[in-house]
Amino acid sequence: MIGLVLGPTLFLLVFFLIPEDELTYAARVVLGITAWTATWWVTEALPIPATSLLPIILLPTLGGLSMEQASRSYGDPIVFMYMGGFMIAIAIEKWKLHRRMALHILRVIGTRSDRIVLGVMIATAFLSMWISNAATALMMLPVALAVIKEVKTNEILSGPSLDRFSKSILLSVAYSASIGGLATLVGSVPNAVFAAMSKKLLDREIMFFEWFLFGFPVAMILLILLFLYLTRVQFKVEHKGEMSAAFIQKGLEDLGKMKREEKWVFVVFLMTAFLWIFKLFLFGGMTVSDTSIAIFGAMLLFLIPATNGERILEWQDMKELPWGLLLLFGGGLSLATGFAETNLTGWIGENLQHLNGLSYIMLLIILTGAILFMTEIMSNTAVANMIIPITVGLGLAIGIEPYGLMAAAALASSCAFMLPISTPPNAAVFSADVLKISDMVRAGFWLNIISIVVIVLAVYFWLPVVLKS
């Protein structure tokens, strides 16, 4: 109720308290509606997707944008790129290809306790690059619990060692599901928000390959540090040799021989990823967009027949498509259009001139730290939608290209490790009733600090190399 009332109240305060000679009528409308929408996003006074429709109602009605300008963002190319990625992910889950891939990774890595943790991390992170972190965590949680049961039943570990191993493997699922998504534009919503707002506000298209070149090393470094931290520091276990791989073999036997549908899904998945990454080398100057590739991959799955007389994807499968998330994209991009059309970013930049005294790297540290801890209690997409347009103005204020601040905001928005409520993966593993909140807070706090260091260094040193043109 507080959020419900606070939203429109903030709109009125912003609109009437900012003088007209300071900000135009349309810009005050856009800023007020942003405050209203952000408040309802944060407090979830309405369901987040429903709140995301506010801009399409209020911006044209109150004169902030035309209806065409406000509504166009809901059909932005990045929305359709994500839709295509989601469709491919639905096919992967429908035919249980994700589970087969995870079990094969575990079989290759080995069955010593620390290697099992590493295998779970690799499988989870890889899947999270292409599938939502929530779906990945929910798929990997039964695998992790099966491992724990195997260790306990066969008395491979016991007492404090079993407790530490159980906690480390569950946290590896939660944290790897968030970290893996950093590597690709479709792996984490804030990454896609960054790409969309870069195009909208700066007229600079961030291609899949560019982000992968930047985000993949960041994800890999964080995963390595996560593995060392969980298995060597926070939950160190004394090894007692290899454990039985029976649970892996049983899982693969339950899945049976790889079906024709799985093979086709795997081929389409690989082809789509290959085209995303090597688009520039394959098509040269042709205007083949990441969005076209994503939709092409999804369409193929609707064309390829399955052995049951249907197709690999049927339209009824689309009930699993997260339509609300696509609306959330649209709402954020509609507000970003308002920022661009009314020059709100320039006004914000002018009002942030006093930050000129701070060095760029100090700004990165403050921004990354603030967002990272903010997203512990807020939706990562809501944080990205609110903060990324502001970072554009901040970049203008200190006289630098804003891509670094935007990328830092996007990465930090996805790194929430301290609380069960922070992300769906955290909540999923906490539901196993093995972890205490204090375990997650203690492990997550230090991982937050590690993430701040890695993100700041990556943005400061590596991003300018990747986005040099």
Coordinates of C-alpha atoms in Angstrom, one line a residue:
M1 CA 0.0 0.0 0.0
I2 CA 2.9 2.4 0.8
G3 CA 4.4 1.8 -2.6
L4 CA 1.0 2.1 -4.3
V5 CA 0.5 5.6 -2.9
L6 CA 4.2 6.6 -3.0
G7 CA 4.5 6.1 -6.8
P8 CA 2.0 8.8 -7.9
T9 CA 3.0 11.0 -5.0
L10 CA 6.6 11.0 -6.3
F11 CA 5.3 11.8 -9.8
L12 CA 3.5 14.9 -8.5
L13 CA 6.5 16.0 -6.4
V14 CA 8.9 15.7 -9.3
F15 CA 6.6 17.4 -11.7
F16 CA 5.6 20.4 -9.6
L17 CA 8.8 21.0 -7.5
I18 CA 11.2 21.2 -10.5
P19 CA 10.9 24.7 -12.0
E20 CA 9.8 25.0 -15.6
D21 CA 12.8 27.1 -16.5
E22 CA 15.0 24.2 -15.2
L23 CA 13.3 21.4 -17.1
T24 CA 10.7 21.4 -19.9
Y25 CA 7.1 20.2 -19.4
A26 CA 7.7 17.0 -21.4
A27 CA 11.0 16.2 -19.5
R28 CA 9.3 16.7 -16.1
V29 CA 6.5 14.3 -17.2
V30 CA 9.1 11.7 -18.2
L31 CA 11.1 12.1 -15.0
G32 CA 7.9 11.9 -12.9
I33 CA 6.6 8.8 -14.6
T34 CA 10.1 7.2 -14.3
A35 CA 9.9 7.9 -10.5
W36 CA 6.4 6.4 -10.4
T37 CA 7.2 3.4 -12.4
A38 CA 10.5 2.7 -10.5
T39 CA 8.7 2.9 -7.2
W40 CA 6.1 0.4 -8.2
W41 CA 8.8 -1.9 -9.7
V42 CA 10.8 -1.7 -6.4
T43 CA 7.9 -2.2 -4.0
E44 CA 5.9 -4.5 -6.4
A45 CA 2.8 -2.6 -5.6
L46 CA 1.5 -4.1 -8.8
P47 CA 2.9 -7.2 -10.6
I48 CA 6.2 -6.0 -12.3
P49 CA 4.9 -6.7 -15.8
A50 CA 1.7 -4.8 -15.2
T51 CA 3.7 -1.8 -13.9
S52 CA 5.8 -2.0 -17.1
L53 CA 2.7 -0.9 -19.0
L54 CA 2.5 2.4 -17.2
P55 CA 4.7 4.3 -19.7
I56 CA 2.4 3.3 -22.6
I57 CA -0.5 4.8 -20.7
L58 CA 0.9 7.8 -19.0
L59 CA 3.6 9.1 -21.4
P60 CA 1.2 9.9 -24.3
T61 CA -1.7 10.9 -22.1
L62 CA 0.3 13.4 -20.1
G63 CA 2.3 14.7 -23.1
G64 CA 5.7 13.3 -22.4
L65 CA 5.9 11.4 -25.7
S66 CA 3.6 10.6 -28.6
M67 CA 1.8 7.2 -28.5
E68 CA 4.0 6.1 -31.4
Q69 CA 7.2 6.9 -29.5
A70 CA 6.0 5.4 -26.3
S71 CA 4.8 2.1 -27.8
R72 CA 7.5 1.5 -30.3
S73 CA 9.9 0.4 -27.6
Y74 CA 7.8 -2.6 -26.7
G75 CA 8.7 -4.0 -30.2
D76 CA 12.3 -3.1 -29.9
P77 CA 14.7 -5.6 -31.7
I78 CA 16.3 -6.5 -28.4
V79 CA 12.9 -7.7 -27.1
F80 CA 12.6 -10.0 -30.1
M81 CA 16.2 -11.2 -29.7
Y82 CA 15.3 -12.2 -26.2
M83 CA 12.1 -13.8 -27.4
G84 CA 14.0 -16.0 -29.9
G85 CA 16.5 -17.0 -27.2
F86 CA 13.6 -17.9 -24.8
M87 CA 12.0 -20.1 -27.5
I88 CA 15.2 -22.0 -28.1
A89 CA 15.6 -22.4 -24.3
I90 CA 12.0 -23.8 -24.0
A91 CA 12.9 -26.4 -26.6
I92 CA 16.0 -27.4 -24.7
E93 CA 14.0 -27.8 -21.5
K94 CA 11.1 -29.5 -23.3
W95 CA 13.2 -32.3 -24.7
K96 CA 15.4 -32.5 -21.5
L97 CA 18.6 -31.7 -23.4
H98 CA 19.8 -29.5 -20.6
R99 CA 19.8 -32.4 -18.1
R100 CA 21.7 -34.6 -20.5
M101 CA 24.3 -31.9 -21.0
A102 CA 24.7 -31.3 -17.3
L103 CA 25.2 -35.0 -16.5
H104 CA 27.8 -35.5 -19.3
I105 CA 29.8 -32.5 -17.9
L106 CA 29.7 -34.1 -14.5
R107 CA 30.9 -37.4 -15.9
V108 CA 33.8 -35.8 -17.7
I109 CA 35.0 -33.7 -14.7
G110 CA 35.2 -36.6 -12.2
T111 CA 33.7 -37.5 -8.9
R112 CA 36.1 -36.2 -6.2
S113 CA 34.2 -33.8 -4.0
D114 CA 35.9 -30.6 -5.2
R115 CA 35.7 -31.8 -8.8
I116 CA 32.0 -32.5 -8.4
V117 CA 31.6 -28.9 -7.2
L118 CA 33.6 -27.7 -10.3
G119 CA 31.4 -29.9 -12.6
V120 CA 28.2 -28.5 -11.1
M121 CA 29.5 -25.0 -11.5
I122 CA 30.6 -25.5 -15.2
A123 CA 27.3 -27.2 -16.1
T124 CA 25.2 -24.5 -14.3
A125 CA 27.2 -21.6 -15.7
F126 CA 27.1 -23.0 -19.3
L127 CA 23.4 -23.5 -19.2
S128 CA 22.8 -20.1 -17.7
M129 CA 24.6 -18.5 -20.7
W130 CA 21.5 -19.5 -22.8
I131 CA 18.7 -20.3 -20.3
S132 CA 17.3 -18.0 -17.5
N133 CA 19.2 -18.3 -14.2
A134 CA 16.0 -19.4 -12.4
A135 CA 15.3 -22.3 -14.9
T136 CA 19.0 -23.3 -14.7
A137 CA 19.1 -23.4 -10.9
L138 CA 15.8 -25.4 -10.7
M139 CA 17.2 -27.9 -13.2
M140 CA 20.6 -28.3 -11.4
L141 CA 19.2 -28.4 -7.9
P142 CA 18.0 -32.0 -8.1
V143 CA 21.5 -33.0 -9.5
A144 CA 23.2 -31.3 -6.5
L145 CA 20.8 -32.9 -4.0
A146 CA 21.5 -36.3 -5.7
V147 CA 25.2 -35.8 -5.2
I148 CA 24.7 -34.9 -1.5
K149 CA 22.6 -38.0 -1.0
E150 CA 25.2 -40.2 -2.7
V151 CA 27.9 -38.8 -0.4
K152 CA 25.9 -39.2 2.7
T153 CA 24.5 -42.7 1.9
N154 CA 28.0 -44.1 1.1
E155 CA 29.6 -42.3 4.1
I156 CA 32.2 -40.8 1.8
L157 CA 32.0 -37.7 3.9
S158 CA 30.5 -37.2 7.3
G159 CA 30.1 -34.6 10.1
P160 CA 31.4 -31.1 9.4
S161 CA 33.0 -32.2 6.1
L162 CA 29.6 -33.4 4.8
D163 CA 28.0 -30.2 6.0
R164 CA 30.6 -28.0 4.3
F165 CA 30.4 -30.0 1.0
S166 CA 26.6 -29.8 1.0
K167 CA 26.7 -26.1 1.5
S168 CA 29.4 -25.5 -1.1
I169 CA 27.7 -27.5 -3.9
L170 CA 24.3 -25.8 -3.3
L171 CA 25.9 -22.3 -3.3
S172 CA 27.8 -23.2 -6.4
V173 CA 24.5 -23.9 -8.2
A174 CA 23.0 -20.5 -7.0
Y175 CA 26.0 -18.4 -7.7
S176 CA 27.0 -20.1 -11.0
A177 CA 23.5 -19.6 -12.4
S178 CA 23.9 -15.8 -11.8
I179 CA 27.6 -15.6 -13.0
G180 CA 27.1 -17.7 -16.1
G181 CA 24.5 -15.3 -17.5
L182 CA 27.1 -12.5 -17.5
A183 CA 28.8 -14.0 -20.5
T184 CA 26.1 -13.4 -23.2
L185 CA 23.5 -10.8 -24.1
V186 CA 20.7 -13.4 -23.7
G187 CA 22.1 -14.9 -20.5
S188 CA 21.2 -11.9 -18.2
V189 CA 18.4 -9.4 -18.6
P190 CA 20.5 -6.4 -17.5
N191 CA 23.0 -7.2 -20.3
A192 CA 20.3 -6.9 -22.9
V193 CA 19.0 -3.7 -21.2
F194 CA 22.5 -2.3 -21.6
A195 CA 22.6 -3.2 -25.3
A196 CA 19.1 -1.9 -26.0
M197 CA 19.8 1.4 -24.2
S198 CA 23.1 1.8 -25.9
K199 CA 21.3 1.7 -29.2
K200 CA 18.4 3.9 -27.9
L201 CA 20.4 6.6 -26.1
L202 CA 23.8 6.6 -27.9
D203 CA 22.9 5.1 -31.3
R204 CA 25.6 2.5 -30.8
E205 CA 24.7 -1.1 -31.4
I206 CA 26.3 -3.6 -29.1
M207 CA 26.6 -6.9 -31.0
F208 CA 26.4 -10.3 -29.4
F209 CA 30.0 -11.1 -30.3
E210 CA 31.2 -7.8 -28.7
W211 CA 29.5 -8.5 -25.4
F212 CA 30.6 -12.1 -25.5
L213 CA 34.2 -11.0 -26.0
F214 CA 33.9 -8.8 -22.9
G215 CA 31.5 -10.8 -20.7
F216 CA 32.9 -14.3 -21.1
P217 CA 36.3 -13.6 -19.5
V218 CA 34.5 -11.7 -16.7
A219 CA 32.3 -14.7 -16.0
M220 CA 35.2 -17.2 -16.3
I221 CA 37.4 -15.2 -13.8
L222 CA 34.5 -15.0 -11.3
L223 CA 33.8 -18.7 -11.7
I224 CA 37.4 -19.6 -11.0
L225 CA 37.5 -17.3 -8.0
L226 CA 34.1 -18.7 -6.8
F227 CA 35.5 -22.3 -7.0
L228 CA 38.7 -21.4 -5.1
Y229 CA 36.7 -19.5 -2.5
L230 CA 34.0 -22.1 -1.9
T231 CA 36.3 -25.2 -1.9
R232 CA 39.6 -23.8 -0.5
V233 CA 38.4 -21.1 2.0
Q234 CA 34.8 -21.0 3.0
F235 CA 33.8 -24.7 2.8
K236 CA 37.1 -26.6 2.7
V237 CA 36.7 -30.3 2.7
E238 CA 39.3 -33.0 3.3
H239 CA 39.1 -35.4 0.4
K240 CA 38.5 -39.1 0.8
G241 CA 39.0 -40.3 -2.8
E242 CA 36.5 -40.5 -5.6
M243 CA 32.8 -41.1 -5.0
S244 CA 30.6 -43.4 -7.0
A245 CA 29.4 -42.1 -10.3
A246 CA 26.3 -44.3 -10.1
F247 CA 23.9 -41.3 -9.8
I248 CA 25.3 -39.9 -13.1
Q249 CA 24.9 -43.2 -14.9
K250 CA 21.4 -43.6 -13.5
G251 CA 20.4 -40.2 -14.6
L252 CA 21.7 -40.9 -18.2
E253 CA 20.0 -44.3 -18.2
D254 CA 16.7 -42.6 -17.2
L255 CA 17.0 -40.2 -20.1
G256 CA 17.7 -43.1 -22.4
K257 CA 19.4 -42.9 -25.9
M258 CA 19.5 -39.4 -27.3
K259 CA 16.3 -38.8 -29.2
R260 CA 16.1 -37.3 -32.7
E261 CA 14.4 -34.2 -31.3
E262 CA 17.2 -33.6 -28.8
K263 CA 19.7 -33.9 -31.7
W264 CA 17.8 -31.3 -33.7
V265 CA 17.5 -29.0 -30.8
F266 CA 21.2 -29.3 -30.1
V267 CA 22.1 -28.6 -33.8
V268 CA 19.8 -25.5 -33.9
F269 CA 21.2 -24.3 -30.5
L270 CA 24.8 -24.7 -31.7
M271 CA 24.0 -23.1 -35.1
T272 CA 22.4 -20.1 -33.4
A273 CA 25.3 -19.6 -31.0
F274 CA 27.8 -20.0 -33.9
L275 CA 26.0 -17.4 -36.0
W276 CA 25.8 -14.9 -33.1
I277 CA 29.5 -15.2 -32.4
F278 CA 30.8 -15.4 -35.9
K279 CA 28.3 -13.2 -37.7
L280 CA 30.8 -10.6 -38.7
F281 CA 33.1 -13.1 -40.3
L282 CA 30.3 -15.0 -42.1
F283 CA 28.2 -12.2 -43.5
G284 CA 30.7 -9.3 -43.7
G285 CA 28.8 -6.1 -44.6
M286 CA 25.4 -7.7 -44.8
T287 CA 22.8 -6.4 -42.4
V288 CA 22.1 -9.7 -40.5
S289 CA 21.2 -8.7 -36.9
D290 CA 21.4 -10.8 -33.7
T291 CA 17.6 -10.5 -33.5
S292 CA 17.2 -12.1 -37.0
I293 CA 19.5 -14.9 -36.0
A294 CA 17.5 -15.6 -32.7
I295 CA 14.2 -15.6 -34.5
F296 CA 15.5 -17.8 -37.3
G297 CA 16.7 -20.4 -34.8
A298 CA 13.3 -20.3 -33.1
M299 CA 11.4 -20.6 -36.4
L300 CA 13.4 -23.7 -37.4
L301 CA 12.2 -25.4 -34.2
F302 CA 8.6 -24.8 -35.3
L303 CA 9.4 -26.3 -38.7
I304 CA 11.3 -29.5 -37.8
P305 CA 8.9 -32.4 -37.2
A306 CA 9.0 -34.5 -34.1
T307 CA 8.5 -38.3 -34.0
N308 CA 5.1 -37.9 -32.2
G309 CA 3.5 -36.3 -35.2
E310 CA 3.9 -32.7 -33.9
R311 CA 6.8 -30.3 -34.3
I312 CA 9.8 -29.8 -32.0
L313 CA 8.1 -26.6 -30.8
E314 CA 4.3 -26.2 -30.9
W315 CA 2.6 -22.9 -30.2
Q316 CA 1.1 -24.2 -26.9
D317 CA 4.7 -24.5 -25.6
M318 CA 4.8 -20.7 -25.7
K319 CA 2.8 -20.6 -22.5
E320 CA 6.2 -21.1 -20.9
L321 CA 7.5 -17.9 -22.6
P322 CA 8.1 -15.2 -20.0
W323 CA 5.9 -12.6 -21.6
G324 CA 6.0 -10.5 -18.5
L325 CA 9.8 -10.1 -18.8
L326 CA 9.3 -8.9 -22.4
L327 CA 6.9 -6.3 -21.2
L328 CA 9.4 -5.3 -18.6
F329 CA 12.0 -4.7 -21.3
G330 CA 9.5 -2.6 -23.2
G331 CA 8.6 -0.5 -20.3
G332 CA 12.2 0.3 -19.5
L333 CA 13.0 1.1 -23.1
S334 CA 10.0 3.3 -23.4
L335 CA 11.2 5.4 -20.4
A336 CA 14.7 5.4 -22.1
T337 CA 13.1 6.9 -25.2
G338 CA 11.6 9.6 -23.0
F339 CA 15.1 10.3 -21.6
A340 CA 16.5 10.6 -25.1
E341 CA 13.7 12.6 -26.7
T342 CA 13.4 15.2 -23.9
N343 CA 17.2 15.4 -23.3
L344 CA 16.9 14.3 -19.7
T345 CA 20.3 12.6 -19.9
G346 CA 21.9 15.9 -20.7
W347 CA 20.1 17.6 -17.8
I348 CA 21.2 14.8 -15.4
G349 CA 24.7 15.2 -16.7
E350 CA 24.7 18.9 -16.0
N351 CA 23.4 18.3 -12.5
L352 CA 26.2 15.8 -11.8
Q353 CA 29.0 18.2 -12.7
H354 CA 30.2 18.3 -9.1
L355 CA 31.4 14.7 -9.6
N356 CA 34.0 15.9 -11.9
G357 CA 36.5 15.8 -9.0
L358 CA 36.2 12.1 -8.7
S359 CA 38.4 9.9 -10.9
Y360 CA 36.8 7.5 -13.4
I361 CA 37.9 4.4 -11.5
M362 CA 36.6 5.8 -8.2
L363 CA 33.2 6.4 -9.8
L364 CA 33.2 2.8 -11.1
I365 CA 33.9 1.5 -7.6
I366 CA 31.2 3.6 -6.0
L367 CA 28.6 2.8 -8.8
T368 CA 29.4 -0.9 -8.9
G369 CA 29.3 -1.3 -5.1
A370 CA 26.1 0.7 -4.7
I371 CA 24.2 -1.2 -7.4
L372 CA 25.5 -4.6 -6.3
F373 CA 24.2 -4.2 -2.8
M374 CA 21.1 -2.5 -4.0
T375 CA 20.2 -5.5 -6.2
E376 CA 20.3 -7.7 -3.1
I377 CA 16.8 -6.5 -2.3
M378 CA 15.5 -5.3 -5.7
S379 CA 14.8 -6.9 -9.1
N380 CA 18.0 -6.9 -11.1
T381 CA 16.0 -5.8 -14.2
A382 CA 14.3 -3.0 -12.4
V383 CA 17.7 -1.8 -11.1
A384 CA 19.2 -1.9 -14.6
N385 CA 16.2 -0.1 -16.1
M386 CA 16.5 2.7 -13.5
I387 CA 20.2 3.1 -13.3
I388 CA 21.6 2.6 -16.9
P389 CA 19.9 5.8 -18.3
I390 CA 21.3 7.8 -15.4
T391 CA 24.8 6.5 -16.1
V392 CA 24.6 8.0 -19.6
G393 CA 24.1 11.4 -18.0
L394 CA 26.9 10.7 -15.5
G395 CA 29.3 9.9 -18.3
L396 CA 28.5 13.2 -20.0
A397 CA 29.0 14.9 -16.6
I398 CA 32.6 13.8 -16.2
G399 CA 33.4 14.0 -19.9
I400 CA 33.8 10.3 -20.7
E401 CA 32.1 7.8 -23.0
P402 CA 29.4 6.3 -20.8
Y403 CA 29.7 2.7 -22.0
G404 CA 31.9 1.7 -19.0
L405 CA 29.5 3.0 -16.4
M406 CA 26.6 1.4 -18.3
A407 CA 28.4 -2.0 -18.5
A408 CA 29.4 -1.8 -14.8
A409 CA 25.7 -1.2 -13.9
A410 CA 24.6 -4.1 -16.0
L411 CA 27.1 -6.6 -14.6
A412 CA 26.6 -5.4 -11.0
S413 CA 22.8 -5.7 -11.4
S414 CA 23.2 -9.5 -11.9
C415 CA 25.5 -10.1 -9.0
A416 CA 23.4 -10.6 -5.9
F417 CA 24.8 -13.4 -3.7
M418 CA 23.9 -12.5 0.0
L419 CA 20.2 -13.2 0.5
P420 CA 17.7 -15.9 -0.4
I421 CA 15.4 -13.1 -1.7
S422 CA 18.1 -11.6 -3.9
T423 CA 17.7 -13.9 -6.9
P424 CA 15.5 -17.0 -7.9
P425 CA 18.6 -19.2 -7.8
N426 CA 19.4 -18.2 -4.2
A427 CA 15.8 -18.9 -3.2
A428 CA 15.8 -22.2 -5.0
V429 CA 18.9 -23.6 -3.2
F430 CA 17.8 -22.1 0.1
S431 CA 14.5 -24.1 -0.2
A432 CA 16.6 -27.4 0.1
D433 CA 16.8 -26.7 3.9
V434 CA 20.5 -27.2 4.1
L435 CA 21.7 -23.7 4.2
K436 CA 21.3 -21.1 6.9
I437 CA 20.8 -17.4 6.0
S438 CA 24.1 -16.7 7.8
D439 CA 25.9 -19.2 5.4
M440 CA 24.6 -17.3 2.4
V441 CA 25.3 -13.8 3.9
R442 CA 28.8 -14.7 4.9
A443 CA 29.7 -16.4 1.6
G444 CA 27.8 -13.9 -0.5
F445 CA 29.3 -10.8 1.2
W446 CA 32.9 -11.8 0.2
L447 CA 31.7 -12.8 -3.3
N448 CA 30.2 -9.4 -3.6
I449 CA 33.5 -7.8 -2.8
I450 CA 35.3 -10.1 -5.2
S451 CA 32.7 -9.2 -7.9
I452 CA 33.2 -5.4 -7.4
V453 CA 37.0 -5.8 -7.9
V454 CA 36.6 -8.0 -11.0
I455 CA 33.9 -5.9 -12.6
V456 CA 35.7 -2.6 -12.0
L457 CA 39.0 -3.9 -13.4
A458 CA 37.3 -5.5 -16.4
V459 CA 35.4 -2.4 -17.3
Y460 CA 38.4 -0.1 -16.7
F461 CA 41.0 -2.2 -18.7
W462 CA 39.2 -4.6 -21.0
L463 CA 36.0 -2.9 -22.1
P464 CA 37.8 -0.1 -24.0
V465 CA 39.7 -2.7 -25.9
V466 CA 36.5 -4.6 -26.9
L467 CA 34.5 -1.4 -27.7
K468 CA 37.3 0.6 -29.2
S469 CA 35.5 1.4 -32.5

